[in-house]
XYZ file of C-alpha atoms in Angstrom:
533
model
C 66.986 139.032 153.776
C 64.071 139.987 150.849
C 62.998 143.472 150.539
C 60.978 145.090 147.632
C 62.468 148.148 147.951
C 65.797 148.780 145.457
C 69.195 149.100 146.874
C 69.553 152.159 145.363
C 65.650 154.017 146.803
C 67.553 152.181 150.449
C 70.938 154.971 149.654
C 68.968 157.560 149.276
C 66.669 157.194 151.710
C 69.966 157.600 154.345
C 72.185 160.836 154.882
C 75.237 160.613 153.520
C 78.309 160.552 155.993
C 81.418 162.812 155.883
C 84.237 162.783 157.927
C 85.374 166.914 156.040
C 83.310 169.603 153.735
C 85.520 168.773 151.018
C 85.802 165.248 151.344
C 82.202 165.504 151.210
C 81.794 168.085 148.330
C 84.459 165.607 145.846
C 81.903 162.118 147.173
C 78.049 164.353 146.119
C 80.380 165.726 142.907
C 81.161 162.477 141.370
C 78.439 160.763 142.993
C 75.830 162.642 141.974
C 76.525 165.484 139.787
C 79.257 164.436 137.346
C 76.876 161.267 136.048
C 74.717 164.045 134.407
C 77.212 166.356 133.651
C 78.496 163.255 131.438
C 75.205 161.741 130.407
C 74.110 165.162 129.070
C 77.811 166.437 127.928
C 78.016 169.034 129.760
C 82.013 169.141 129.634
C 81.770 170.583 125.799
C 79.471 173.315 126.436
C 80.522 175.100 129.870
C 83.263 173.667 131.892
C 85.755 170.798 132.257
C 85.347 168.161 134.358
C 86.496 169.044 138.495
C 89.587 167.222 139.395
C 89.929 165.295 143.635
C 93.049 168.171 143.634
C 90.326 171.062 142.775
C 88.563 169.848 145.895
C 91.728 169.515 148.177
C 93.351 173.141 146.898
C 94.527 175.795 148.901
C 92.145 179.032 148.475
C 93.324 181.250 144.959
C 93.726 184.522 144.661
C 93.612 185.774 140.585
C 95.443 188.879 139.515
C 93.905 190.607 136.086
C 95.048 193.852 134.943
C 96.533 195.788 132.159
C 100.103 195.437 131.829
C 102.199 197.997 134.404
C 99.401 198.344 136.585
C 101.406 196.362 139.427
C 100.401 192.808 139.370
C 103.871 191.241 140.264
C 104.655 193.612 142.017
C 101.905 193.505 144.369
C 102.539 189.943 144.475
C 105.986 190.932 145.450
C 104.609 193.430 148.397
C 102.462 190.779 149.827
C 105.436 187.899 149.763
C 108.345 189.955 150.949
C 110.293 187.425 148.579
C 111.133 187.567 145.471
C 110.078 184.296 143.604
C 111.592 181.937 140.335
C 110.179 183.870 136.849
C 110.121 187.049 138.596
C 109.927 189.831 135.786
C 108.555 193.399 136.129
C 109.172 196.588 134.583
C 107.156 199.463 132.492
C 106.860 197.116 129.834
C 104.591 193.663 129.203
C 106.964 192.315 131.254
C 105.320 188.972 132.160
C 103.833 187.005 129.004
C 102.640 184.015 131.490
C 100.932 182.849 133.521
C 102.089 182.006 136.997
C 100.853 180.144 139.477
C 103.247 180.909 142.877
C 102.674 178.500 145.365
C 104.085 176.993 148.697
C 106.792 174.459 148.278
C 109.557 172.827 150.218
C 112.435 173.553 147.898
C 112.497 176.893 145.880
C 111.513 176.491 141.822
C 110.001 175.943 139.108
C 107.664 173.657 137.271
C 106.399 174.149 133.576
C 102.876 173.730 132.200
C 103.756 170.254 130.455
C 104.961 168.900 133.750
C 101.553 170.818 135.971
C 99.146 169.509 133.884
C 99.864 166.055 134.305
C 100.475 166.266 138.560
C 97.637 164.901 139.754
C 97.899 166.659 143.395
C 97.894 170.123 141.827
C 94.339 171.425 140.125
C 95.639 172.368 136.606
C 94.902 169.200 134.686
C 92.251 170.311 132.936
C 94.082 173.187 131.563
C 95.592 170.763 128.854
C 92.629 171.044 126.987
C 94.056 174.726 126.026
C 97.063 172.931 123.802
C 100.923 173.387 123.586
C 100.821 177.539 122.729
C 98.778 178.053 126.322
C 101.042 174.817 128.401
C 104.577 176.938 126.740
C 102.575 180.096 129.037
C 101.892 178.585 131.883
C 104.067 177.524 135.615
C 104.199 177.052 138.145
C 106.851 179.171 140.841
C 107.352 177.235 144.315
C 109.170 178.724 147.163
C 109.201 178.332 151.011
C 106.793 181.418 151.914
C 104.508 181.265 154.729
C 102.048 183.170 153.057
C 102.002 181.041 150.811
C 101.521 178.610 153.222
C 97.755 179.597 153.245
C 96.171 180.716 149.546
C 98.372 180.077 146.053
C 98.416 183.590 144.141
C 97.897 183.549 140.114
C 100.000 185.970 137.920
C 98.258 186.772 134.767
C 100.334 188.578 131.509
C 99.340 191.820 130.632
C 95.911 192.300 128.915
C 97.532 194.639 125.963
C 95.716 197.693 124.598
C 95.668 199.761 121.088
C 97.740 197.727 118.182
C 99.113 196.001 120.301
C 96.090 192.987 120.861
C 95.202 192.814 116.975
C 98.687 190.739 118.092
C 97.314 186.809 118.310
C 98.409 185.172 121.891
C 97.966 182.174 119.866
C 95.235 180.457 122.546
C 92.138 181.852 123.813
C 93.152 184.206 126.272
C 89.151 184.776 127.527
C 88.829 181.427 127.833
C 91.239 180.367 129.934
C 90.844 183.379 132.699
C 87.091 181.353 132.467
C 88.691 178.154 133.084
C 90.537 179.994 136.496
C 87.648 182.119 137.680
C 85.092 179.190 138.543
C 88.335 177.864 140.185
C 89.885 180.163 142.571
C 88.102 182.226 145.573
C 89.114 185.490 144.446
C 89.762 187.308 141.380
C 92.158 191.268 141.795
C 91.051 193.701 139.211
C 94.436 195.898 139.526
C 94.207 199.555 136.907
C 97.191 202.038 136.568
C 95.376 205.486 138.246
C 97.066 207.035 135.393
C 96.035 204.262 132.846
C 92.573 204.321 133.080
C 91.892 203.254 129.421
C 89.836 199.692 129.296
C 91.221 198.381 126.384
C 88.458 195.969 123.895
C 91.071 192.530 125.217
C 89.881 194.129 128.816
C 86.508 194.089 128.253
C 86.068 191.111 126.971
C 88.411 188.960 130.113
C 85.687 191.325 132.232
C 82.654 190.384 130.612
C 84.222 186.431 130.781
C 84.182 186.913 134.750
C 80.537 186.901 134.519
C 78.718 185.001 136.573
C 81.845 185.360 139.424
C 80.904 189.197 140.255
C 80.836 187.786 144.745
C 84.607 186.770 143.784
C 86.077 189.994 141.406
C 87.545 193.174 143.741
C 89.105 196.073 142.275
C 92.679 198.160 143.289
C 93.033 201.362 141.977
C 97.029 201.011 142.356
C 99.855 203.305 141.822
C 97.586 206.022 144.066
C 100.206 208.060 145.512
C 101.117 209.754 142.294
C 98.425 211.876 141.945
C 96.971 215.422 144.086
C 94.140 214.393 146.403
C 91.883 216.537 143.705
C 93.056 214.122 140.910
C 92.312 210.165 142.125
C 88.530 211.646 143.077
C 88.287 212.644 139.536
C 90.379 208.919 139.005
C 88.286 207.553 141.202
C 84.879 208.862 139.301
C 86.853 208.025 135.913
C 87.553 203.772 137.308
C 83.307 203.962 138.225
C 81.767 205.164 135.791
C 84.374 202.762 133.109
C 83.117 199.110 135.399
C 79.373 200.561 135.620
C 79.116 200.248 131.481
C 81.320 196.500 131.852
C 79.919 194.840 135.072
C 76.497 194.864 135.023
C 75.511 194.530 138.498
C 73.349 196.824 140.794
C 76.003 195.806 143.389
C 78.584 198.897 143.200
C 82.052 197.140 143.079
C 84.578 197.436 145.930
C 87.390 199.549 144.932
C 90.630 199.734 147.537
C 92.529 202.550 146.468
C 96.114 202.363 147.211
C 100.468 202.015 146.624
C 100.724 198.207 146.945
C 104.613 198.579 147.450
C 107.435 198.977 149.760
C 108.540 201.958 148.697
C 108.142 205.823 149.633
C 104.963 207.827 149.024
C 105.219 210.260 146.394
C 102.571 211.964 147.231
C 101.604 211.311 151.647
C 98.563 212.995 151.653
C 96.739 210.254 151.344
C 98.673 208.423 153.718
C 96.163 207.479 156.493
C 94.049 206.367 153.222
C 96.009 204.018 151.961
C 96.508 202.987 154.846
C 93.064 202.317 155.449
C 92.947 200.477 152.415
C 95.158 197.917 152.225
C 94.403 197.009 155.811
C 90.780 196.561 154.459
C 92.264 194.277 151.279
C 94.485 192.210 153.951
C 91.667 191.457 156.256
C 89.894 190.178 152.663
C 92.680 188.040 151.589
C 93.211 186.495 154.991
C 89.948 185.588 155.376
C 90.037 183.393 152.299
C 91.365 180.156 154.499
C 88.291 180.505 156.440
C 85.561 180.745 153.690
C 87.213 178.958 151.189
C 84.628 175.451 152.252
C 81.894 177.588 151.754
C 83.037 178.967 148.411
C 83.684 175.052 146.947
C 79.787 174.996 148.589
C 78.823 177.967 146.721
C 80.378 177.072 143.823
C 78.968 173.659 143.775
C 75.752 174.995 143.848
C 75.743 177.136 141.006
C 77.295 174.588 138.956
C 74.461 172.210 139.514
C 71.967 174.398 138.612
C 73.126 175.458 135.809
C 73.946 171.509 134.607
C 69.762 170.403 135.885
C 69.020 173.747 133.123
C 71.336 172.563 130.384
C 70.203 168.302 130.757
C 66.840 170.885 130.020
C 67.587 172.343 127.110
C 69.506 169.634 126.003
C 66.432 166.701 125.830
C 64.211 169.424 124.934
C 66.592 169.838 121.582
C 66.076 166.213 121.359
C 63.037 166.259 121.815
C 62.435 167.918 118.778
C 64.614 165.903 116.572
C 63.034 163.711 113.782
C 64.179 160.267 112.805
C 65.482 159.843 109.744
C 64.664 163.280 107.001
C 65.682 167.070 108.210
C 68.042 166.556 110.268
C 70.106 169.755 109.153
C 67.828 171.706 108.514
C 65.423 170.918 111.567
C 69.236 171.844 113.986
C 69.478 174.622 112.641
C 65.336 175.726 113.171
C 65.499 174.815 116.728
C 69.247 176.832 117.141
C 67.631 179.487 115.242
C 64.759 179.430 118.119
C 66.573 178.417 120.559
C 65.155 181.516 123.104
C 62.119 180.108 122.732
C 62.721 176.773 123.917
C 64.329 178.661 127.182
C 61.214 180.417 127.469
C 59.059 176.990 127.532
C 61.608 175.770 129.914
C 61.684 178.341 132.041
C 57.970 178.065 132.544
C 57.461 174.286 132.617
C 60.145 173.745 135.509
C 59.930 177.532 137.505
C 63.570 178.214 136.735
C 64.977 181.386 136.847
C 66.049 183.422 133.959
C 69.395 183.889 135.631
C 70.309 179.697 135.818
C 69.935 180.358 131.688
C 73.723 180.441 129.836
C 74.237 182.266 127.431
C 71.847 182.450 124.854
C 74.114 183.274 121.753
C 76.776 181.428 123.363
C 75.304 178.324 123.895
C 73.670 178.755 119.921
C 78.059 178.930 118.835
C 78.913 175.637 120.326
C 75.380 173.847 118.950
C 76.161 175.041 115.765
C 78.839 172.358 116.174
C 77.234 169.756 117.757
C 75.677 166.141 115.798
C 71.988 166.006 117.931
C 71.756 162.685 117.070
C 74.069 161.806 120.621
C 72.200 163.967 123.106
C 69.751 162.148 125.558
C 66.508 163.060 125.998
C 65.709 163.446 129.694
C 66.478 160.703 132.448
C 64.397 161.549 135.400
C 66.736 159.115 137.792
C 69.985 161.750 137.054
C 67.690 165.241 137.706
C 66.145 163.259 140.745
C 69.710 163.067 141.814
C 70.996 166.608 141.689
C 68.062 167.216 143.898
C 68.680 166.117 146.585
C 71.899 166.915 146.945
C 70.291 170.241 146.683
C 67.578 169.801 148.845
C 69.483 167.431 151.711
C 72.823 166.779 151.136
C 73.900 170.467 150.809
C 72.325 171.579 154.245
C 74.071 168.988 156.497
C 77.128 170.501 154.458
C 76.283 173.734 155.687
C 76.660 172.426 159.367
C 79.965 171.368 158.598
C 81.388 174.975 156.843
C 80.104 176.354 160.146
C 82.086 173.988 162.490
C 84.972 174.291 160.423
C 84.575 177.612 160.273
C 84.840 178.271 164.062
C 87.703 175.657 164.293
C 90.086 178.219 161.594
C 91.093 181.950 163.502
C 89.810 184.721 162.647
C 93.074 185.626 160.123
C 94.945 182.575 158.323
C 96.741 184.377 156.188
C 99.879 184.764 158.180
C 103.740 186.090 157.374
C 105.044 188.619 154.462
C 102.749 192.312 154.127
C 100.269 190.767 156.251
C 102.619 190.519 159.669
C 104.259 194.102 158.933
C 101.016 195.827 160.376
C 99.841 193.114 162.843
C 101.644 194.347 165.666
C 103.855 197.528 167.402
C 102.916 201.144 166.952
C 102.740 200.647 163.286
C 99.425 198.904 162.923
C 96.668 200.488 161.590
C 95.179 203.410 163.841
C 97.615 203.068 167.193
C 97.723 205.438 168.827
C 95.201 207.468 166.390
C 91.300 207.559 168.471
C 90.658 205.831 171.638
C 94.524 204.375 170.955
C 95.389 208.301 171.567
C 97.880 208.317 174.513
C 98.204 204.549 174.260
C 102.229 204.967 175.611
C 101.556 207.692 177.613
C 101.700 208.044 181.701
C 100.233 210.713 182.129
C 96.404 210.328 181.659
C 95.481 211.417 178.331
C 91.909 212.662 178.663
C 93.940 215.243 181.333
C 94.843 217.639 178.892
C 91.313 218.698 178.084
C 89.738 217.941 181.976
C 90.281 221.528 182.223
C 87.477 222.874 179.861
C 85.451 219.793 180.341
C 85.703 220.947 184.056
C 83.725 223.963 183.274
C 81.098 222.241 181.144
C 80.846 219.740 184.504
C 80.100 222.656 187.167
C 77.297 224.237 185.124
C 75.951 221.230 185.071
C 75.247 221.506 189.658
C 76.745 218.633 190.555
C 75.732 217.295 193.957
C 78.393 216.046 195.790
C 81.251 215.835 193.087
C 78.501 214.275 190.707
C 75.789 214.759 188.101
C 72.607 212.980 187.126
C 72.488 210.770 183.796
C 69.101 213.102 182.842
C 72.300 216.787 183.110
C 74.718 214.048 181.323
C 72.312 213.933 178.648
C 71.476 217.767 178.478
C 75.172 218.367 177.827
C 75.538 214.666 175.537
C 72.957 215.680 173.065
C 74.746 218.722 172.062
C 76.831 216.751 169.969
C 74.332 215.478 167.260
C 75.595 212.099 167.259
C 72.835 209.224 167.629
C 71.066 207.595 171.471
C 72.532 204.293 169.993
C 76.353 206.022 170.426
C 75.096 207.638 173.287
C 74.863 204.997 175.401
C 77.573 203.576 174.378
C 79.949 206.202 175.419
C 77.580 206.537 178.887
C 78.015 202.924 179.265
C 81.979 202.630 178.764
C 82.264 206.318 181.285
C 80.521 205.403 183.861
C 82.439 203.190 185.043
C 81.501 202.426 188.988
C 78.155 201.694 187.402
C 76.219 204.269 189.836
C 74.329 206.103 187.147
C 75.872 208.831 188.089
C 79.186 210.440 186.577
C 82.149 212.570 188.547
C 84.048 214.965 186.879
C 86.974 212.475 185.949
C 84.110 210.355 184.561
C 82.096 213.169 182.959
C 85.634 213.891 181.043
C 86.302 210.715 179.259
C 82.550 210.559 178.339
C 83.837 214.047 176.963
C 86.692 212.593 175.546
C 85.120 210.090 173.836
C 82.104 211.585 171.859
C 85.694 213.716 170.540
C 86.367 210.415 169.421
C 83.080 209.169 167.529
C 83.212 212.909 165.864
C 86.424 212.764 164.777
C 85.641 209.152 162.385
C 86.887 206.728 165.197
C 86.154 203.767 166.259
C 84.793 203.389 170.408
C 86.576 200.996 172.282
C 84.224 197.761 173.009
C 85.730 198.321 176.180
C 88.066 200.313 178.787
C 91.078 198.959 179.975
C 91.741 197.208 183.337
C 91.761 199.927 186.355
C 95.341 200.178 186.974
C 97.257 203.060 189.283
C 97.198 206.067 186.601
C 94.297 207.181 185.403
C 91.566 206.197 183.326
C 93.008 205.654 179.859
C 91.540 204.817 176.371
C 92.854 202.287 174.003
C 92.128 200.521 171.502
């Protein structure tokens, strides 16, 4: 049937239908963003084209740090198993990038074989050449932790005289490539060696635009006293503040991430709490993987749009015949002014523009005659993706997240503290006396009873007003006291008997000691009331 509307126009009006988020991301990238990237040579300036495996692979965790900060030991601690190619020592031992991944059999896949495997997300690393590929490998092994995530171990960053030795490849560029594709970047520091070398500083700067993925681990913290640890922590935050230029304070986890006894155990509770927080962060990665990939696609699309405006503006200013080289140098030198002009004309945030200095360096080696003028059709497709398709995918992301377990990473060190008496906080705070036959509040009840009978109980109970006068002496906010009242007033009659009043005071004590209140009391049993987690 004849139609005045073109097929492309009809296709744009029909919403894209996807079965999964990863399928949708893959299709949107291939059909709407990739054509814009190719037309304006985006891959020559910023990042190689994304492969189908990039959208389908498991979440990845990238470990970065100076030598002997415990990166390889950290992986060993997480998976509780040696992996092929693992070397641990005080000297720079790990001299390769090792992708620790799950597999049916244990073995090593060398870098040159990895970059031709379409099932792996490493094909574009081929661009870094043999010097890098000879220092890259995949250690695969059957492990429950690696069923959900993959971990990238990196060579120790050198300091002092060692950093002058050339690696033979662009180390910072390789890390930047990984940073774009991983879900979490963990920077490890040794509590005894806080100096940030020039190479490490360069690496951290290369991770710019990925600050939301960065977490910092202050490792080997059990080897120094509490007072020294506070000073070390302050020095680390000061050093990072000079390199990571963000208004937010980067999250630092303090601990000793290996399976050996603590040398100075006085901070044991702190280390346990920090380890649990870090584990929860890693365990959330599979659940948030689709959202991370969606976020990275949006960031890439915004950069690709700005890049298209820059390239088309340069092409527009170039002469057709004479004076091309001199004009090229002039345009490169005045690139900052072109940025400002694009920013005003298209209402683009300054934060969306690529680094001015880096862009000028790259442009000097480019042939401007191969650049293209602005093609609105390509930009419209990306705008349609950002305005409509992404919104539909967001709904699917939430649906997929709701169907996944909160803590998807299991096995290894993640299992050790999940259940039993060695779970974090077991037998402490609201969980005190969890295994006792006697009522945990009972030992302090005589002192609580003395207060109770000064409040003039009627028929064995005191009113809410009387209880409030005593409870507010704790100086806890009303929101907390209200929750304590709700838990303690077991029979919901608006009054407290002596046992309920004792329970309320016990919960106040729990909160004042820095523990969280339970969401609800355990079901009644033959034993008296008892608080549990």
